[in-house]
PDB file of C-alpha atoms in Angstrom:
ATOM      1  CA  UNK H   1     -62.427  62.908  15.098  1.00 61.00           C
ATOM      2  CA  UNK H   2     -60.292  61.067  17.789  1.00 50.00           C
ATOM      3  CA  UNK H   3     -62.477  58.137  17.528  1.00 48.00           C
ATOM      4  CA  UNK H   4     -62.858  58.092  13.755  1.00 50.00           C
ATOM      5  CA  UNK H   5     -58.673  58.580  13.657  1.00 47.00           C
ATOM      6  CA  UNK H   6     -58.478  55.487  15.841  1.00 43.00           C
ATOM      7  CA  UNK H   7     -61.030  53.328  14.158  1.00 45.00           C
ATOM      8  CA  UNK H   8     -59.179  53.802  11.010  1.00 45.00           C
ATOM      9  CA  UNK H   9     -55.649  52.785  12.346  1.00 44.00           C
ATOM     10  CA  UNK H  10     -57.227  49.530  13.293  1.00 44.00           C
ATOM     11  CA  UNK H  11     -58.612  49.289  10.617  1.00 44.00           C
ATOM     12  CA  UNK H  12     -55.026  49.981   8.634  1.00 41.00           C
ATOM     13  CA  UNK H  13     -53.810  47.538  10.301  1.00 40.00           C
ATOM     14  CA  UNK H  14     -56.416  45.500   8.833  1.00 41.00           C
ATOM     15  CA  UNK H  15     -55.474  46.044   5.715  1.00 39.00           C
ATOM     16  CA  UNK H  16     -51.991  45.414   5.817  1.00 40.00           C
ATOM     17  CA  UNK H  17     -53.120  41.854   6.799  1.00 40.00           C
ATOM     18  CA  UNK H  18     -54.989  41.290   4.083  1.00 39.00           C
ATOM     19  CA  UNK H  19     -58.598  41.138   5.669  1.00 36.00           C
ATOM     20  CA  UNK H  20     -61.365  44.061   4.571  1.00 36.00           C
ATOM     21  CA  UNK H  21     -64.017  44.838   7.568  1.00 36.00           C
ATOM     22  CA  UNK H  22     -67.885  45.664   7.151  1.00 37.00           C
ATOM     23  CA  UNK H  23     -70.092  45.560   4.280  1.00 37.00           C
ATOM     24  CA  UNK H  24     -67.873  46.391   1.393  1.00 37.00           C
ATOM     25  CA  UNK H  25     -69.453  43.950  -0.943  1.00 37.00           C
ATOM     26  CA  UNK H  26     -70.365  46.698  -3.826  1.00 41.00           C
ATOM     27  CA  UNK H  27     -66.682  47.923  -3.554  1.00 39.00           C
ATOM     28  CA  UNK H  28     -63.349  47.089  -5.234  1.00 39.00           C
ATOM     29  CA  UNK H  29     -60.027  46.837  -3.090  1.00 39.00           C
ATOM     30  CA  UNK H  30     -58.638  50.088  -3.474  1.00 41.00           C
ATOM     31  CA  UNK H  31     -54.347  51.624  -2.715  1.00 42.00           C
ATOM     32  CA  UNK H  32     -55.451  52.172   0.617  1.00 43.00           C
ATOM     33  CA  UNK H  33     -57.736  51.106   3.756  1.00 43.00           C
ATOM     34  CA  UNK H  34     -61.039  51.610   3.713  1.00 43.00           C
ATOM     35  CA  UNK H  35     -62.756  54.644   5.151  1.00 45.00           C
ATOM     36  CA  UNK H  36     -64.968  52.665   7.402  1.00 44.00           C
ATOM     37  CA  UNK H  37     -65.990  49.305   9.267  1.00 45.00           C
ATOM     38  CA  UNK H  38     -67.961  47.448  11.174  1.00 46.00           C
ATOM     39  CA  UNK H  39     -70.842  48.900  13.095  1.00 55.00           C
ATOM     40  CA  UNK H  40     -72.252  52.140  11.540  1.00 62.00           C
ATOM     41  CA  UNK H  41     -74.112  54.378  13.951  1.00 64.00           C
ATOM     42  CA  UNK H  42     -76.022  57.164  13.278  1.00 60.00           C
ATOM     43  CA  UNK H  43     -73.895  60.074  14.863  1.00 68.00           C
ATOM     44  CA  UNK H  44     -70.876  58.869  13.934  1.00 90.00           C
ATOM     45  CA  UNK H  45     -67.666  59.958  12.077  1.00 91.00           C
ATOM     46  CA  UNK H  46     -66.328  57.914   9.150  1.00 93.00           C
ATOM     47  CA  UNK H  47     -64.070  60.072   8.121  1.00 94.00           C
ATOM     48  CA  UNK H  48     -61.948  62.835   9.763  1.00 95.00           C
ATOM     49  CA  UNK H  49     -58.994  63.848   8.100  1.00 96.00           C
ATOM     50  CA  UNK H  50     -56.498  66.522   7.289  1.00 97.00           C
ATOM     51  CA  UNK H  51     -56.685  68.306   3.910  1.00 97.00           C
ATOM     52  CA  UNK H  52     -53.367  69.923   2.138  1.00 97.00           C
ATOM     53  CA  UNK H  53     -55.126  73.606   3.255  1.00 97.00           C
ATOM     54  CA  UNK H  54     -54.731  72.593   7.438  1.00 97.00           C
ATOM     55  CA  UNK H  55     -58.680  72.269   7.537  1.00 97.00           C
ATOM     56  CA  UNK H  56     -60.139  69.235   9.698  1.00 97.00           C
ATOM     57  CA  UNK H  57     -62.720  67.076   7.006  1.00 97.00           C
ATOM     58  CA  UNK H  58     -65.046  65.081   8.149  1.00 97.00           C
ATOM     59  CA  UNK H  59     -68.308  62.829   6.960  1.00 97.00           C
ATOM     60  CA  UNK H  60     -70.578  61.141   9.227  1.00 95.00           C
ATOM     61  CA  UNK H  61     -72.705  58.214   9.163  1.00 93.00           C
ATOM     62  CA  UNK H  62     -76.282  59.822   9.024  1.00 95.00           C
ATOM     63  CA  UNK H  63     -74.728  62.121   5.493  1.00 96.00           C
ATOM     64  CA  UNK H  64     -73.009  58.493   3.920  1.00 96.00           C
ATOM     65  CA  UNK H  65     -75.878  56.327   4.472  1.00 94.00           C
ATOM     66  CA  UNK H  66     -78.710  58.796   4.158  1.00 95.00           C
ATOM     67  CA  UNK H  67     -77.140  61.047   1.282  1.00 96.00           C
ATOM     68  CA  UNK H  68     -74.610  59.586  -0.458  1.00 97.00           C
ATOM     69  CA  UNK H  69     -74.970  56.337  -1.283  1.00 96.00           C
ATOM     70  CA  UNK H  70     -79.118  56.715  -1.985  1.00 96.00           C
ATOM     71  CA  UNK H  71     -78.349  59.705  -4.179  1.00 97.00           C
ATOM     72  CA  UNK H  72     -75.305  58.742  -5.253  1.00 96.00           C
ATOM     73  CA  UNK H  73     -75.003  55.196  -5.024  1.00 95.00           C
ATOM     74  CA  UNK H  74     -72.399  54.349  -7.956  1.00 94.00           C
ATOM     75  CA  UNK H  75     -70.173  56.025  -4.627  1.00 95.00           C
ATOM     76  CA  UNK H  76     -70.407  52.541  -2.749  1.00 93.00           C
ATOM     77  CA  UNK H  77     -67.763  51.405  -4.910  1.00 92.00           C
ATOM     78  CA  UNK H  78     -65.531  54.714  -4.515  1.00 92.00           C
ATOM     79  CA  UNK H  79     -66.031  54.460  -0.985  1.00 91.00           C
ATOM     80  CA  UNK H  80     -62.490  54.115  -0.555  1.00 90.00           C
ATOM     81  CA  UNK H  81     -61.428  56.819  -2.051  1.00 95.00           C
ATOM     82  CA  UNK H  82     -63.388  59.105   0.385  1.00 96.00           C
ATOM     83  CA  UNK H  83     -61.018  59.861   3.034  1.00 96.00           C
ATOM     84  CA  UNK H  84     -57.882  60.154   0.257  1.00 96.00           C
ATOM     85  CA  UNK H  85     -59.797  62.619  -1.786  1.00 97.00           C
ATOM     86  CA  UNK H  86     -60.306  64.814   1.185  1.00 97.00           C
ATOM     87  CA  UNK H  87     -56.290  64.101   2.539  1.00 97.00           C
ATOM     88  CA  UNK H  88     -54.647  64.274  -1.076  1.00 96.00           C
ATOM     89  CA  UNK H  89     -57.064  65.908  -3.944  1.00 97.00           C
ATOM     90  CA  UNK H  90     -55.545  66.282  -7.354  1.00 96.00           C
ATOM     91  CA  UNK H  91     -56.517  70.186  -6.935  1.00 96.00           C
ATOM     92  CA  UNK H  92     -59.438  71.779  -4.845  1.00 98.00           C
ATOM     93  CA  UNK H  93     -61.841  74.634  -5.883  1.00 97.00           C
ATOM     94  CA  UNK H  94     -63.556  77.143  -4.012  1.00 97.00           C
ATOM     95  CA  UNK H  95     -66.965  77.905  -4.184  1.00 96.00           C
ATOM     96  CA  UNK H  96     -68.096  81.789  -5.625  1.00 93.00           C
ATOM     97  CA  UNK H  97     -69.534  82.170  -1.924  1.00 90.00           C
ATOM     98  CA  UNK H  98     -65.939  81.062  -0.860  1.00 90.00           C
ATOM     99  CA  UNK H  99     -68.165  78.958   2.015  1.00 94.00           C
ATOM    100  CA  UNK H 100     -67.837  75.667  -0.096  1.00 97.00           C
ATOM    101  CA  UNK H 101     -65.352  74.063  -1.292  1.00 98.00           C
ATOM    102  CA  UNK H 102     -64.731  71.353  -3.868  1.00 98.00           C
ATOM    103  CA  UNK H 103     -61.718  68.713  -3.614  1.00 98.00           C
ATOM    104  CA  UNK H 104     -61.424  66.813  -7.314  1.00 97.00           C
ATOM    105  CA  UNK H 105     -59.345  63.368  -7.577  1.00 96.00           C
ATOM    106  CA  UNK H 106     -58.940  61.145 -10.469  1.00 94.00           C
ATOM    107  CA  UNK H 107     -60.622  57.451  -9.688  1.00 93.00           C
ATOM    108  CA  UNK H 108     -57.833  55.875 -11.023  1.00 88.00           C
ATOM    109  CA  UNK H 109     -59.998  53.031 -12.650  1.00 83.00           C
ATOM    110  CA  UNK H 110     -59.043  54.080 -16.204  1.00 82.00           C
ATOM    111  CA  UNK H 111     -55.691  53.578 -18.076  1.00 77.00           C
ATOM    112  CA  UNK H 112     -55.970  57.375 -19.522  1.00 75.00           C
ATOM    113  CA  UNK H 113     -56.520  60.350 -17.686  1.00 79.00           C
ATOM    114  CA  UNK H 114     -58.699  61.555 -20.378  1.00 79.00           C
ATOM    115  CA  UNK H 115     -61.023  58.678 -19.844  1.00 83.00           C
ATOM    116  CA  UNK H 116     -61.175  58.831 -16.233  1.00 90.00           C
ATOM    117  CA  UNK H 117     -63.806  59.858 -13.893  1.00 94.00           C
ATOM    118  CA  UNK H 118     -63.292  62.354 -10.721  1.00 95.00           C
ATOM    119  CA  UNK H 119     -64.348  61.800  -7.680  1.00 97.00           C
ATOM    120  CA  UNK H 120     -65.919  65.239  -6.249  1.00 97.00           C
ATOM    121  CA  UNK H 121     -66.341  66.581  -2.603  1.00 98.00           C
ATOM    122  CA  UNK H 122     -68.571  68.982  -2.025  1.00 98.00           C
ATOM    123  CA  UNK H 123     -67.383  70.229   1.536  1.00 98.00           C
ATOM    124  CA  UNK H 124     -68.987  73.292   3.726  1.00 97.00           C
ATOM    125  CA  UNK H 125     -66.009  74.923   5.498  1.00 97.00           C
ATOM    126  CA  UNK H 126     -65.730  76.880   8.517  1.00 96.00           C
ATOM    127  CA  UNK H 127     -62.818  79.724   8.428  1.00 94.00           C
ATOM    128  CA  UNK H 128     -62.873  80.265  11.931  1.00 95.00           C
ATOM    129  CA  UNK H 129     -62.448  76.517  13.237  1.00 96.00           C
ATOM    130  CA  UNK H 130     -60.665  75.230  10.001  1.00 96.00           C
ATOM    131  CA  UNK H 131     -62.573  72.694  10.061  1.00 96.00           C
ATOM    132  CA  UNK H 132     -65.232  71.233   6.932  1.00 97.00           C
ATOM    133  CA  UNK H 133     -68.214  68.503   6.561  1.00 97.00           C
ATOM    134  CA  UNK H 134     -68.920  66.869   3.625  1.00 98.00           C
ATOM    135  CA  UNK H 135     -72.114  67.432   2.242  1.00 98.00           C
ATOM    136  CA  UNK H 136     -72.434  64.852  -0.595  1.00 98.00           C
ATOM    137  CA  UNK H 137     -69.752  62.883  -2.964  1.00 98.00           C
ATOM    138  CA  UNK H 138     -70.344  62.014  -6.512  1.00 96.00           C
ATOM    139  CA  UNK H 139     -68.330  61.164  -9.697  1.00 96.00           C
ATOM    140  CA  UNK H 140     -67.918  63.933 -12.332  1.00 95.00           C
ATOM    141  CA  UNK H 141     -66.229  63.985 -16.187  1.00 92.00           C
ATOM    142  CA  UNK H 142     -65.352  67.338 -15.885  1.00 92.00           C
ATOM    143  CA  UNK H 143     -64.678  70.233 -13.410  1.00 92.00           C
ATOM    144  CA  UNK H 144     -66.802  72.990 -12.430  1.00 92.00           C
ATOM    145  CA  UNK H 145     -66.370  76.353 -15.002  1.00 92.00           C
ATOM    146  CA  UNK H 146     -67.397  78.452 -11.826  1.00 93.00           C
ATOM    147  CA  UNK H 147     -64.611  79.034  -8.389  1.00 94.00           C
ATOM    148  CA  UNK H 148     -61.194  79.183  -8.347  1.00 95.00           C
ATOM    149  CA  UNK H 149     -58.736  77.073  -7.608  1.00 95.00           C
ATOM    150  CA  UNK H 150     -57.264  77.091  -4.241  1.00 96.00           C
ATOM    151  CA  UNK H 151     -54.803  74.355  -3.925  1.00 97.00           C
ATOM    152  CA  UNK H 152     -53.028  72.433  -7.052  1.00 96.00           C
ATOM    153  CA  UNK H 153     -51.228  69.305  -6.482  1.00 94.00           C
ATOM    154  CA  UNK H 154     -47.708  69.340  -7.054  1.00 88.00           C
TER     155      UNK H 154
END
């Protein structure tokens, strides 16, 4: 996480220039940094973060390129919103099993909240470490019936 923490304070820094790094062709400029750049290696950590529960979320390389984006790949141009969906969710849901959870935030792409799309985390957590990888992103129009919520944005 070290490494992933420091890659993304470059690239912050970056940002605040004005200049985006790697491939982010398919994406649109988003309020913050984006979650990764230049070389991607399989192994890696793209994003390690803190969530509002204390847990330590994280996505690697292998789960973004091999998941994600082929699965998923209307996420390539949400990829910024990635890392501040797992730091600062609108609200996040637990799992029945209680061993996933999911963290829900607004794209922001749409004048009205009614019309707008969330961005969803699904994220296996460990108790004991506090610590969670996530397993796959996509957008949803509505929220799962099943869980309860664990954290509400205030």
């Amino acid at each position: 996480c070290l490494a992933a923490k420091l890659t993304l304070l470059g690239l912050q820094r970056e940002w605040s220039r004005g200049r985006r790094l790697g491939d982010m062709s398919d994406s649109k400029p988003g309020p913050g940094p984006p979650v990764t750049g230049g070389a991607r290696t399989a192994g890696h950590t793209l994003v390690c973060v803190k969530d509002p529960l204390g847990y330590t979320i994280s996505l690697d390389v292998h789960t973004w390129e091999n998941h994600i984006t082929t699965r998923h790949p209307e996420m390539k141009r949400y990829e910024d919103l990635i890392a501040v969906t797992a730091e600062s969710p609108e609200f996040i849901q637990r799992s029945e099993s209680g061993s996933t959870y999911y963290y829900y935030r607004l794209t922001g792409r749409k004048f009205y909240k009614s019309e707008d799309l969330y961005v969803t985390l699904v994220v296996g957590v460990n108790d004991q470490t506090k610590s969670g990888k996530i397993r796959t992103a996509h957008l949803v129009e509505h929220v799962r019936k099943k869980g309860d919520i664990v954290w509400i944005k205030h």
